[in-house]
Amino acid sequence: MTTLDEALAGLPDYDPNQMTVEVARAIIARTASPVSAIEQVAVRSALGRVLGRDVVSPLDVPAFENAAMDGYAFAGTALAAGGAIRLRVAGRSFAGHPFDGVTAHGECVRIMTGALLPAGCDTVIPQEQVQREGDTEIVTFDAAAVTPGRHVRHVGEDLAAGHTALHAGKRLRPAALGLLASLGVAEVPVRRRIRVAFFSTGDELRSVGEPLAPGNLYDSNRYTLFGMLQRLGVEVLDLGVVRDDPQAIEDTLRTACREADAVITSGGVSVGEADFTREMMTRLGNVVFWKMAMRPGRPFAFGELESEGKRALLFGLPGNPAAVMASFYHLVRDGLFVLMGAEPQVTPCLPVPTATAIAKRPGRTEFLRGILAADAQGRWQVTVADAQSAGILRTMSEANCFVTLGTERGDVAAGELVDVIAFDGLV
Ligand code: AMP
Ligand code: MG
């Protein structure tokens, strides 16, 4: 296991006051280490979980030779004669109802897609290519319409018995559940679910259901964090709102550290508040405070906590609601995947023309809230949301993507390509 100090030592020079997203992500990924426990769960319960060990196929898929088209199965040697081929239909092989006879020379079998190829047959002629002679059981077709062995699916051609069907570290999606079922697998080994505790800090915050006094506002970060964590499939532990009081925060961090694999806080890491948080957090472990070269989400703390022999990763997010979400997606999420034992997750980031010009200062990465839509001609384009301030949740809710502008990028003109990360694909 790599400690935070080792992870920091292994990297080139960086400036904690101008920390790049890439370096921060690398440090987080190196410091996090996967939970080791593995449990056996039923295939349906494995949705969204991380596979703990490779799953080797106990079967050949397909398990029997079958037709790839609706048509007539016959022995390909019949084609050697060339010209018009004339065969007698000796029977039928339908899915689940195989032909149980034997075809003789000059015979064929009516066959449907997926049905067992009868003994002695190795070729299927699609039904569109044959003429049936009136009501008779005779079909004719041109020998040139098919080659021997065509339109047949072979045993094990999708997946051979003994081969790895799914690799350890895979997050199981619906296709994987179906694949497991197709192999007759009822249960799979998955990593134990990680537990993530979170709480909000701020004397001004009230929880939903409480009255608001002047200067108070409702805590929304615990709700966005709940939503984002829930979708990752982790176990969540909501520790509520904690006052801006070092002792109260320390007590909550100790509880969180004992109970969870990772702790996410929001608020209390900005310049004005970082000092007392820093003092308190360093009593519990090794925490670094960065000023990220990113927007939104400039202040950020990361570290390892230890309390009563238990360890947990700490992610100290800023307080502003949109900054919480941007920091979670771009800094925390991949670290949690490492903890979960998942293989690195690819987040598609695609170039799309921007409908509007964007003012951008080089030197920091910006994650703008955008709206991806097709124009009147059906071409995709992205429009940057009207308000990008770190405190505004409304545009985060209206947006359906992040427009990512890298460190080097300056002002962007309308029509230029920008990198877009869609919030949702097929869910
Ligand atoms: P801080 O990082 O604690 O200085 O907070 C920055 C801004 O985010 C302040 O305007 C806070 O009131 C606001 N804020 C902090 N935590 C929350 C929260 N949980 N929900 C909504 N707004 C918050
Ligand atoms: Mg605060």
Tab-separated table of C-alpha atoms and ligand atoms in Angstrom:
chain	number	residue	atom	x	y	z
A	1	MET	CA	0.000	0.000	0.000
A	2	THR	CA	1.274	3.427	-0.955
A	3	THR	CA	1.029	6.163	1.637
A	4	LEU	CA	0.223	9.728	0.758
A	5	ASP	CA	3.857	10.698	1.399
A	6	GLU	CA	5.084	7.999	-0.975
A	7	ALA	CA	2.564	9.052	-3.597
A	8	LEU	CA	3.704	12.656	-3.303
A	9	ALA	CA	7.390	11.718	-3.395
A	10	GLY	CA	6.983	9.717	-6.597
A	11	LEU	CA	5.728	12.654	-8.623
A	12	PRO	CA	7.520	15.513	-10.309
A	13	ASP	CA	7.510	18.972	-8.782
A	14	TYR	CA	4.126	20.437	-8.314
A	15	ASP	CA	2.804	23.575	-6.739
A	16	PRO	CA	0.217	22.969	-3.994
A	17	ASN	CA	-1.085	26.484	-4.669
A	18	GLN	CA	-1.567	25.765	-8.363
A	19	MET	CA	-2.298	22.047	-8.310
A	20	THR	CA	-3.313	20.640	-11.677
A	21	VAL	CA	-6.267	18.293	-11.982
A	22	GLU	CA	-4.037	15.638	-13.599
A	23	VAL	CA	-1.435	15.597	-10.818
A	24	ALA	CA	-4.085	15.631	-8.094
A	25	ARG	CA	-5.848	12.682	-9.716
A	26	ALA	CA	-2.577	10.776	-9.978
A	27	ILE	CA	-1.785	11.344	-6.292
A	28	ILE	CA	-5.277	10.248	-5.267
A	29	ALA	CA	-5.179	7.124	-7.458
A	30	ARG	CA	-1.788	6.106	-6.030
A	31	THR	CA	-2.822	6.644	-2.441
A	32	ALA	CA	-6.107	4.744	-2.623
A	33	SER	CA	-5.864	0.972	-2.313
A	34	PRO	CA	-8.672	-1.463	-3.142
A	35	VAL	CA	-10.739	-3.091	-0.432
A	36	SER	CA	-9.796	-6.755	-0.377
A	37	ALA	CA	-12.858	-8.622	0.909
A	38	ILE	CA	-14.797	-10.581	-1.685
A	39	GLU	CA	-18.322	-11.911	-1.310
A	40	GLN	CA	-20.442	-14.221	-3.414
A	41	VAL	CA	-23.745	-12.692	-4.633
A	42	ALA	CA	-26.581	-13.736	-6.931
A	43	VAL	CA	-26.220	-12.411	-10.472
A	44	ARG	CA	-29.037	-9.851	-10.154
A	45	SER	CA	-27.554	-8.480	-6.935
A	46	ALA	CA	-24.250	-8.034	-8.753
A	47	LEU	CA	-25.549	-5.129	-10.849
A	48	GLY	CA	-23.170	-2.197	-10.405
A	49	ARG	CA	-20.764	-4.235	-8.290
A	50	VAL	CA	-17.092	-4.841	-9.078
A	51	LEU	CA	-16.124	-8.364	-10.082
A	52	GLY	CA	-13.659	-9.791	-7.547
A	53	ARG	CA	-12.171	-12.596	-9.651
A	54	ASP	CA	-12.129	-13.561	-13.329
A	55	VAL	CA	-15.160	-15.539	-14.470
A	56	VAL	CA	-14.095	-18.412	-16.713
A	57	SER	CA	-16.717	-19.777	-19.081
A	58	PRO	CA	-17.867	-23.281	-18.133
A	59	LEU	CA	-19.556	-23.609	-21.548
A	60	ASP	CA	-18.924	-23.188	-25.222
A	61	VAL	CA	-21.068	-20.355	-26.563
A	62	PRO	CA	-22.858	-21.265	-28.740
A	63	ALA	CA	-23.066	-24.728	-27.252
A	64	PHE	CA	-24.169	-26.360	-30.543
A	65	GLU	CA	-23.837	-25.667	-34.245
A	66	ASN	CA	-26.851	-23.680	-35.383
A	67	ALA	CA	-28.279	-21.723	-38.264
A	68	ALA	CA	-27.485	-18.012	-38.595
A	69	MET	CA	-30.408	-17.483	-41.031
A	70	ASP	CA	-33.853	-18.856	-41.730
A	71	GLY	CA	-33.485	-21.253	-44.680
A	72	TYR	CA	-32.502	-24.806	-45.547
A	73	ALA	CA	-29.620	-26.802	-44.073
A	74	PHE	CA	-27.740	-29.300	-46.216
A	75	ALA	CA	-24.318	-30.861	-46.832
A	76	GLY	CA	-22.074	-28.342	-48.637
A	77	THR	CA	-20.645	-31.146	-50.815
A	78	ALA	CA	-23.910	-30.928	-52.787
A	79	LEU	CA	-22.669	-27.621	-54.242
A	80	ALA	CA	-19.777	-29.326	-56.080
A	81	ALA	CA	-22.120	-30.213	-58.950
A	82	GLY	CA	-22.662	-26.496	-59.679
A	83	GLY	CA	-25.620	-25.015	-61.560
A	84	ALA	CA	-29.139	-25.564	-60.265
A	85	ILE	CA	-29.188	-27.590	-57.040
A	86	ARG	CA	-32.373	-29.533	-56.286
A	87	LEU	CA	-32.961	-30.926	-52.781
A	88	ARG	CA	-35.809	-32.716	-51.072
A	89	VAL	CA	-36.957	-31.297	-47.725
A	90	ALA	CA	-36.621	-34.229	-45.297
A	91	GLY	CA	-37.884	-32.450	-42.172
A	92	ARG	CA	-37.650	-29.343	-40.051
A	93	SER	CA	-35.348	-28.036	-37.294
A	94	PHE	CA	-36.845	-25.213	-35.260
A	95	ALA	CA	-35.414	-23.506	-32.170
A	96	GLY	CA	-35.916	-25.927	-29.302
A	97	HIS	CA	-37.230	-28.610	-31.677
A	98	PRO	CA	-34.298	-30.160	-33.515
A	99	PHE	CA	-34.603	-32.490	-36.493
A	100	ASP	CA	-33.996	-35.952	-35.137
A	101	GLY	CA	-33.546	-37.797	-38.426
A	102	VAL	CA	-30.555	-38.192	-40.688
A	103	THR	CA	-30.336	-36.411	-44.045
A	104	ALA	CA	-29.394	-38.506	-47.020
A	105	HIS	CA	-27.610	-37.312	-50.172
A	106	GLY	CA	-29.918	-34.932	-52.071
A	107	GLU	CA	-31.857	-33.879	-48.980
A	108	CYS	CA	-32.092	-30.761	-46.895
A	109	VAL	CA	-33.875	-29.667	-43.710
A	110	ARG	CA	-36.059	-26.588	-43.277
A	111	ILE	CA	-34.255	-24.642	-40.519
A	112	MET	CA	-34.893	-21.480	-38.513
A	113	THR	CA	-32.306	-19.097	-37.037
A	114	GLY	CA	-30.734	-20.520	-33.890
A	115	ALA	CA	-31.972	-24.061	-34.507
A	116	LEU	CA	-29.615	-27.038	-34.175
A	117	LEU	CA	-27.856	-27.915	-37.425
A	118	PRO	CA	-28.881	-31.508	-38.275
A	119	ALA	CA	-26.267	-34.267	-38.437
A	120	GLY	CA	-24.630	-34.343	-41.841
A	121	CYS	CA	-25.399	-30.684	-42.627
A	122	ASP	CA	-22.799	-27.910	-42.605
A	123	THR	CA	-24.333	-25.174	-44.778
A	124	VAL	CA	-27.487	-23.070	-44.750
A	125	ILE	CA	-29.026	-21.476	-47.830
A	126	PRO	CA	-31.179	-18.472	-46.841
A	127	GLN	CA	-34.857	-18.900	-47.698
A	128	GLU	CA	-34.793	-15.822	-49.974
A	129	GLN	CA	-32.383	-17.672	-52.282
A	130	VAL	CA	-34.489	-20.781	-52.949
A	131	GLN	CA	-37.528	-21.612	-55.040
A	132	ARG	CA	-39.998	-24.017	-53.636
A	133	GLU	CA	-41.651	-26.082	-56.376
A	134	GLY	CA	-45.346	-25.435	-55.772
A	135	ASP	CA	-46.626	-27.341	-52.760
A	136	THR	CA	-43.961	-30.007	-53.137
A	137	GLU	CA	-41.143	-30.749	-50.719
A	138	ILE	CA	-38.571	-29.833	-53.360
A	139	VAL	CA	-36.387	-26.708	-53.240
A	140	THR	CA	-34.063	-25.478	-55.950
A	141	PHE	CA	-31.391	-22.806	-55.903
A	142	ASP	CA	-28.310	-21.682	-57.771
A	143	ALA	CA	-25.085	-23.263	-56.469
A	144	ALA	CA	-23.401	-19.857	-56.818
A	145	ALA	CA	-25.780	-18.355	-54.213
A	146	VAL	CA	-23.911	-19.930	-51.298
A	147	THR	CA	-20.519	-21.418	-50.412
A	148	PRO	CA	-19.970	-24.541	-48.276
A	149	GLY	CA	-20.092	-23.794	-44.534
A	150	ARG	CA	-21.961	-20.469	-44.885
A	151	HIS	CA	-24.631	-19.127	-42.485
A	152	VAL	CA	-23.664	-21.470	-39.681
A	153	ARG	CA	-22.675	-20.460	-36.161
A	154	HIS	CA	-19.975	-22.726	-34.780
A	155	VAL	CA	-19.561	-24.195	-31.310
A	156	GLY	CA	-17.606	-21.818	-29.059
A	157	GLU	CA	-17.225	-19.085	-31.692
A	158	ASP	CA	-18.518	-16.365	-29.323
A	159	LEU	CA	-16.747	-17.708	-26.254
A	160	ALA	CA	-14.938	-21.012	-25.828
A	161	ALA	CA	-15.184	-23.051	-22.622
A	162	GLY	CA	-12.191	-22.290	-20.368
A	163	HIS	CA	-11.759	-18.741	-21.667
A	164	THR	CA	-12.225	-15.688	-19.443
A	165	ALA	CA	-15.692	-14.258	-19.967
A	166	LEU	CA	-15.327	-11.313	-17.567
A	167	HIS	CA	-12.210	-9.936	-15.942
A	168	ALA	CA	-11.751	-9.085	-12.266
A	169	GLY	CA	-12.243	-5.360	-11.758
A	170	LYS	CA	-15.132	-5.076	-14.187
A	171	ARG	CA	-18.131	-3.075	-13.017
A	172	LEU	CA	-21.080	-5.245	-13.862
A	173	ARG	CA	-23.643	-3.664	-16.149
A	174	PRO	CA	-26.793	-5.218	-17.650
A	175	ALA	CA	-24.899	-6.884	-20.523
A	176	ALA	CA	-22.570	-8.576	-18.024
A	177	LEU	CA	-25.545	-9.902	-16.035
A	178	GLY	CA	-26.964	-11.335	-19.258
A	179	LEU	CA	-23.602	-12.815	-20.220
A	180	LEU	CA	-23.285	-14.501	-16.813
A	181	ALA	CA	-26.794	-15.920	-17.160
A	182	SER	CA	-25.971	-17.169	-20.676
A	183	LEU	CA	-23.161	-19.206	-19.118
A	184	GLY	CA	-25.500	-20.707	-16.545
A	185	VAL	CA	-23.683	-18.842	-13.754
A	186	ALA	CA	-25.962	-18.152	-10.757
A	187	GLU	CA	-23.557	-16.356	-8.394
A	188	VAL	CA	-20.422	-14.268	-8.809
A	189	PRO	CA	-17.584	-13.095	-6.547
A	190	VAL	CA	-17.662	-9.321	-6.077
A	191	ARG	CA	-15.614	-6.946	-3.961
A	192	ARG	CA	-17.366	-5.830	-0.844
A	193	ARG	CA	-19.184	-2.560	-1.236
A	194	ILE	CA	-17.154	0.395	-0.002
A	195	ARG	CA	-18.655	2.631	2.626
A	196	VAL	CA	-18.447	6.390	2.224
A	197	ALA	CA	-19.325	8.764	5.060
A	198	PHE	CA	-20.068	12.397	4.394
A	199	PHE	CA	-21.033	15.526	6.257
A	200	SER	CA	-21.414	19.246	5.696
A	201	THR	CA	-19.720	21.929	7.758
A	202	GLY	CA	-20.998	25.447	8.324
A	203	ASP	CA	-22.765	27.345	11.112
A	204	GLU	CA	-25.045	28.901	8.489
A	205	LEU	CA	-26.424	25.555	7.310
A	206	ARG	CA	-29.779	24.131	8.259
A	207	SER	CA	-31.184	20.749	7.304
A	208	VAL	CA	-34.400	20.365	5.336
A	209	GLY	CA	-37.279	20.524	7.809
A	210	GLU	CA	-35.637	23.115	10.071
A	211	PRO	CA	-36.680	26.778	9.999
A	212	LEU	CA	-34.293	29.286	8.412
A	213	ALA	CA	-33.143	32.264	10.514
A	214	PRO	CA	-31.640	35.320	8.766
A	215	GLY	CA	-28.311	34.345	7.201
A	216	ASN	CA	-29.170	30.649	7.160
A	217	LEU	CA	-29.462	28.434	4.106
A	218	TYR	CA	-30.409	24.868	3.495
A	219	ASP	CA	-27.657	22.300	3.196
A	220	SER	CA	-27.779	20.949	-0.363
A	221	ASN	CA	-24.359	19.299	-0.546
A	222	ARG	CA	-25.467	16.285	1.435
A	223	TYR	CA	-28.150	15.718	-1.175
A	224	THR	CA	-25.957	16.020	-4.264
A	225	LEU	CA	-23.323	13.845	-2.561
A	226	PHE	CA	-25.967	11.314	-1.628
A	227	GLY	CA	-27.134	11.189	-5.266
A	228	MET	CA	-23.664	10.933	-6.774
A	229	LEU	CA	-22.518	8.281	-4.289
A	230	GLN	CA	-25.699	6.266	-4.611
A	231	ARG	CA	-25.223	6.093	-8.357
A	232	LEU	CA	-21.699	4.756	-7.898
A	233	GLY	CA	-23.204	1.897	-5.943
A	234	VAL	CA	-21.399	2.580	-2.683
A	235	GLU	CA	-22.849	2.336	0.800
A	236	VAL	CA	-23.497	5.830	2.128
A	237	LEU	CA	-23.345	7.101	5.676
A	238	ASP	CA	-24.821	10.576	6.139
A	239	LEU	CA	-23.374	12.226	9.241
A	240	GLY	CA	-25.407	15.423	8.942
A	241	VAL	CA	-24.405	19.044	9.373
A	242	VAL	CA	-21.515	19.762	11.726
A	243	ARG	CA	-20.873	23.157	13.287
A	244	ASP	CA	-17.713	25.127	12.481
A	245	ASP	CA	-16.184	23.926	15.706
A	246	PRO	CA	-12.857	22.071	15.679
A	247	GLN	CA	-13.907	19.640	18.392
A	248	ALA	CA	-17.242	18.830	16.720
A	249	ILE	CA	-15.527	18.305	13.375
A	250	GLU	CA	-12.786	16.180	14.922
A	251	ASP	CA	-15.344	13.985	16.702
A	252	THR	CA	-17.311	13.506	13.489
A	253	LEU	CA	-14.175	12.738	11.493
A	254	ARG	CA	-13.196	10.108	14.076
A	255	THR	CA	-16.611	8.466	13.824
A	256	ALA	CA	-16.458	8.606	10.027
A	257	CYS	CA	-12.962	7.126	9.990
A	258	ARG	CA	-14.021	4.218	12.191
A	259	GLU	CA	-17.132	3.511	10.151
A	260	ALA	CA	-16.131	4.143	6.552
A	261	ASP	CA	-13.471	3.547	3.891
A	262	ALA	CA	-13.645	7.149	2.711
A	263	VAL	CA	-14.900	10.391	4.192
A	264	ILE	CA	-16.157	13.336	2.174
A	265	THR	CA	-16.618	16.713	3.820
A	266	SER	CA	-17.824	19.933	2.280
A	267	GLY	CA	-16.936	23.434	3.386
A	268	GLY	CA	-14.192	24.620	5.676
A	269	VAL	CA	-11.262	24.238	3.277
A	270	SER	CA	-11.258	27.716	1.758
A	271	VAL	CA	-8.532	30.186	2.720
A	272	GLY	CA	-10.449	31.781	5.596
A	273	GLU	CA	-11.366	28.477	7.186
A	274	ALA	CA	-8.497	26.213	6.184
A	275	ASP	CA	-6.329	27.050	9.148
A	276	PHE	CA	-8.433	25.564	11.869
A	277	THR	CA	-9.505	22.652	9.663
A	278	ARG	CA	-5.876	21.996	8.852
A	279	GLU	CA	-4.838	22.044	12.486
A	280	MET	CA	-7.600	19.663	13.410
A	281	MET	CA	-7.174	17.357	10.407
A	282	THR	CA	-3.459	16.971	10.979
A	283	ARG	CA	-4.255	15.606	14.452
A	284	LEU	CA	-6.096	12.763	12.764
A	285	GLY	CA	-3.687	11.911	10.010
A	286	ASN	CA	-1.853	13.153	7.000
A	287	VAL	CA	-3.806	15.722	5.019
A	288	VAL	CA	-2.629	18.050	2.283
A	289	PHE	CA	-4.426	21.259	1.362
A	290	TRP	CA	-4.318	22.251	-2.263
A	291	LYS	CA	-5.427	25.237	-4.247
A	292	MET	CA	-6.518	23.537	-7.423
A	293	ALA	CA	-5.838	25.117	-10.812
A	294	MET	CA	-9.427	24.380	-11.696
A	295	ARG	CA	-12.797	26.077	-11.783
A	296	PRO	CA	-15.111	25.576	-10.063
A	297	GLY	CA	-13.491	23.901	-7.072
A	298	ARG	CA	-10.336	25.758	-6.122
A	299	PRO	CA	-9.852	24.693	-2.473
A	300	PHE	CA	-9.467	20.964	-1.913
A	301	ALA	CA	-8.008	18.793	0.837
A	302	PHE	CA	-6.933	15.178	0.497
A	303	GLY	CA	-5.412	12.779	2.931
A	304	GLU	CA	-5.395	9.677	5.049
A	305	LEU	CA	-7.098	9.609	8.428
A	306	GLU	CA	-6.423	7.190	11.207
A	307	SER	CA	-8.474	6.673	14.335
A	308	GLU	CA	-8.401	3.715	16.724
A	309	GLY	CA	-6.419	1.672	14.224
A	310	LYS	CA	-8.930	2.243	11.419
A	311	ARG	CA	-7.930	4.133	8.303
A	312	ALA	CA	-9.950	6.098	5.769
A	313	LEU	CA	-9.289	8.390	2.841
A	314	LEU	CA	-10.392	11.963	3.312
A	315	PHE	CA	-11.700	14.205	0.550
A	316	GLY	CA	-12.246	17.750	1.792
A	317	LEU	CA	-14.420	19.486	-0.786
A	318	PRO	CA	-15.196	23.188	-0.995
A	319	GLY	CA	-18.537	24.435	0.275
A	320	ASN	CA	-20.012	25.893	-2.893
A	321	PRO	CA	-22.595	23.484	-4.302
A	322	ALA	CA	-21.485	23.426	-7.954
A	323	ALA	CA	-17.845	23.174	-6.849
A	324	VAL	CA	-18.760	20.138	-4.745
A	325	MET	CA	-20.153	18.399	-7.783
A	326	ALA	CA	-17.284	19.306	-10.097
A	327	SER	CA	-14.713	18.234	-7.475
A	328	PHE	CA	-16.566	15.003	-6.850
A	329	TYR	CA	-16.735	14.035	-10.514
A	330	HIS	CA	-13.256	15.142	-11.527
A	331	LEU	CA	-11.208	14.408	-8.393
A	332	VAL	CA	-13.028	12.052	-6.038
A	333	ARG	CA	-14.866	9.617	-8.323
A	334	ASP	CA	-11.812	7.884	-9.794
A	335	GLY	CA	-10.281	7.573	-6.315
A	336	LEU	CA	-13.428	5.791	-5.142
A	337	PHE	CA	-13.205	3.440	-8.144
A	338	VAL	CA	-9.694	2.494	-7.018
A	339	LEU	CA	-11.016	1.799	-3.504
A	340	MET	CA	-13.801	-0.301	-5.003
A	341	GLY	CA	-11.228	-2.439	-6.839
A	342	ALA	CA	-12.583	-1.372	-10.228
A	343	GLU	CA	-10.408	-1.212	-13.324
A	344	PRO	CA	-9.826	2.375	-14.529
A	345	GLN	CA	-13.137	3.690	-15.866
A	346	VAL	CA	-13.114	5.427	-19.212
A	347	THR	CA	-15.244	8.556	-19.247
A	348	PRO	CA	-15.947	9.400	-22.882
A	349	CYS	CA	-14.910	12.975	-23.658
A	350	LEU	CA	-15.893	13.991	-27.168
A	351	PRO	CA	-15.221	17.088	-29.293
A	352	VAL	CA	-18.361	19.097	-30.036
A	353	PRO	CA	-18.676	22.598	-31.554
A	354	THR	CA	-19.698	25.285	-29.105
A	355	ALA	CA	-22.674	27.433	-30.107
A	356	THR	CA	-21.348	30.382	-28.129
A	357	ALA	CA	-17.994	32.029	-27.499
A	358	ILE	CA	-16.419	31.245	-24.101
A	359	ALA	CA	-14.076	33.540	-22.205
A	360	LYS	CA	-11.244	31.466	-20.697
A	361	ARG	CA	-8.007	32.329	-18.950
A	362	PRO	CA	-5.074	29.929	-19.535
A	363	GLY	CA	-3.524	28.379	-16.423
A	364	ARG	CA	-6.441	26.439	-15.046
A	365	THR	CA	-8.837	23.714	-16.128
A	366	GLU	CA	-12.462	24.790	-16.357
A	367	PHE	CA	-15.444	22.504	-16.101
A	368	LEU	CA	-18.341	24.506	-17.471
A	369	ARG	CA	-21.937	23.449	-17.243
A	370	GLY	CA	-23.216	22.881	-20.765
A	371	ILE	CA	-26.314	21.861	-22.629
A	372	LEU	CA	-25.808	19.426	-25.481
A	373	ALA	CA	-28.506	19.472	-28.130
A	374	ALA	CA	-28.933	18.927	-31.853
A	375	ASP	CA	-29.447	22.034	-33.996
A	376	ALA	CA	-32.181	22.333	-36.666
A	377	GLN	CA	-30.024	20.299	-39.089
A	378	GLY	CA	-29.538	17.555	-36.524
A	379	ARG	CA	-25.893	18.461	-35.769
A	380	TRP	CA	-24.831	18.263	-32.143
A	381	GLN	CA	-23.601	21.398	-30.484
A	382	VAL	CA	-23.081	22.564	-26.935
A	383	THR	CA	-24.259	25.769	-25.296
A	384	VAL	CA	-22.604	26.905	-22.112
A	385	ALA	CA	-25.127	27.508	-19.310
A	386	ASP	CA	-25.884	31.146	-18.496
A	387	ALA	CA	-24.529	31.179	-14.925
A	388	GLN	CA	-21.292	29.412	-14.026
A	389	SER	CA	-20.677	30.674	-10.509
A	390	ALA	CA	-19.536	27.970	-8.080
A	391	GLY	CA	-22.506	28.603	-5.819
A	392	ILE	CA	-25.234	28.135	-8.426
A	393	LEU	CA	-26.895	24.772	-8.411
A	394	ARG	CA	-29.686	25.737	-10.815
A	395	THR	CA	-27.453	25.584	-13.916
A	396	MET	CA	-25.901	22.352	-12.676
A	397	SER	CA	-29.396	20.921	-12.668
A	398	GLU	CA	-30.255	22.361	-16.108
A	399	ALA	CA	-26.991	21.179	-17.680
A	400	ASN	CA	-26.532	17.751	-19.241
A	401	CYS	CA	-22.759	17.857	-19.719
A	402	PHE	CA	-19.450	19.369	-18.661
A	403	VAL	CA	-17.524	21.396	-21.211
A	404	THR	CA	-13.893	20.787	-20.277
A	405	LEU	CA	-11.356	23.449	-21.196
A	406	GLY	CA	-7.804	22.326	-20.464
A	407	THR	CA	-5.120	24.331	-18.667
A	408	GLU	CA	-3.523	25.774	-21.799
A	409	ARG	CA	-6.735	26.817	-23.489
A	410	GLY	CA	-7.559	30.510	-23.833
A	411	ASP	CA	-10.703	32.190	-25.170
A	412	VAL	CA	-12.876	30.004	-27.353
A	413	ALA	CA	-14.745	31.364	-30.401
A	414	ALA	CA	-18.217	30.184	-31.381
A	415	GLY	CA	-17.981	27.137	-33.652
A	416	GLU	CA	-14.687	25.859	-32.191
A	417	LEU	CA	-14.549	22.301	-30.918
A	418	VAL	CA	-14.583	21.808	-27.162
A	419	ASP	CA	-14.341	18.611	-25.102
A	420	VAL	CA	-17.664	17.493	-23.725
A	421	ILE	CA	-18.400	14.900	-21.036
A	422	ALA	CA	-22.078	13.956	-21.040
A	423	PHE	CA	-23.625	13.457	-17.600
A	424	ASP	CA	-25.637	10.425	-18.699
A	425	GLY	CA	-25.463	7.873	-21.411
A	426	LEU	CA	-27.737	4.881	-21.408
A	427	VAL	CA	-28.585	4.366	-17.785
B	1	AMP	P1	-17.037	27.439	2.612
B	1	AMP	O1	-16.217	26.645	1.678
B	1	AMP	O2	-17.369	26.724	3.860
B	1	AMP	O3	-16.421	28.784	2.837
B	1	AMP	O4	-18.410	27.695	1.861
B	1	AMP	C1	-18.463	28.384	0.640
B	1	AMP	C2	-19.894	28.742	0.294
B	1	AMP	O5	-20.654	27.555	0.112
B	1	AMP	C3	-20.626	29.525	1.345
B	1	AMP	O6	-21.458	30.479	0.702
B	1	AMP	C4	-21.446	28.495	2.070
B	1	AMP	O7	-22.595	29.046	2.686
B	1	AMP	C5	-21.808	27.579	0.946
B	1	AMP	N1	-22.018	26.233	1.469
B	1	AMP	C6	-21.160	25.540	2.234
B	1	AMP	N2	-21.653	24.333	2.536
B	1	AMP	C7	-22.860	24.261	1.923
B	1	AMP	C8	-23.840	23.253	1.861
B	1	AMP	N3	-23.672	22.088	2.484
B	1	AMP	N4	-24.958	23.500	1.156
B	1	AMP	C9	-25.125	24.688	0.524
B	1	AMP	N5	-24.210	25.659	0.524
B	1	AMP	C10	-23.093	25.471	1.225
B	2	MG	MG	-18.074	27.190	5.716
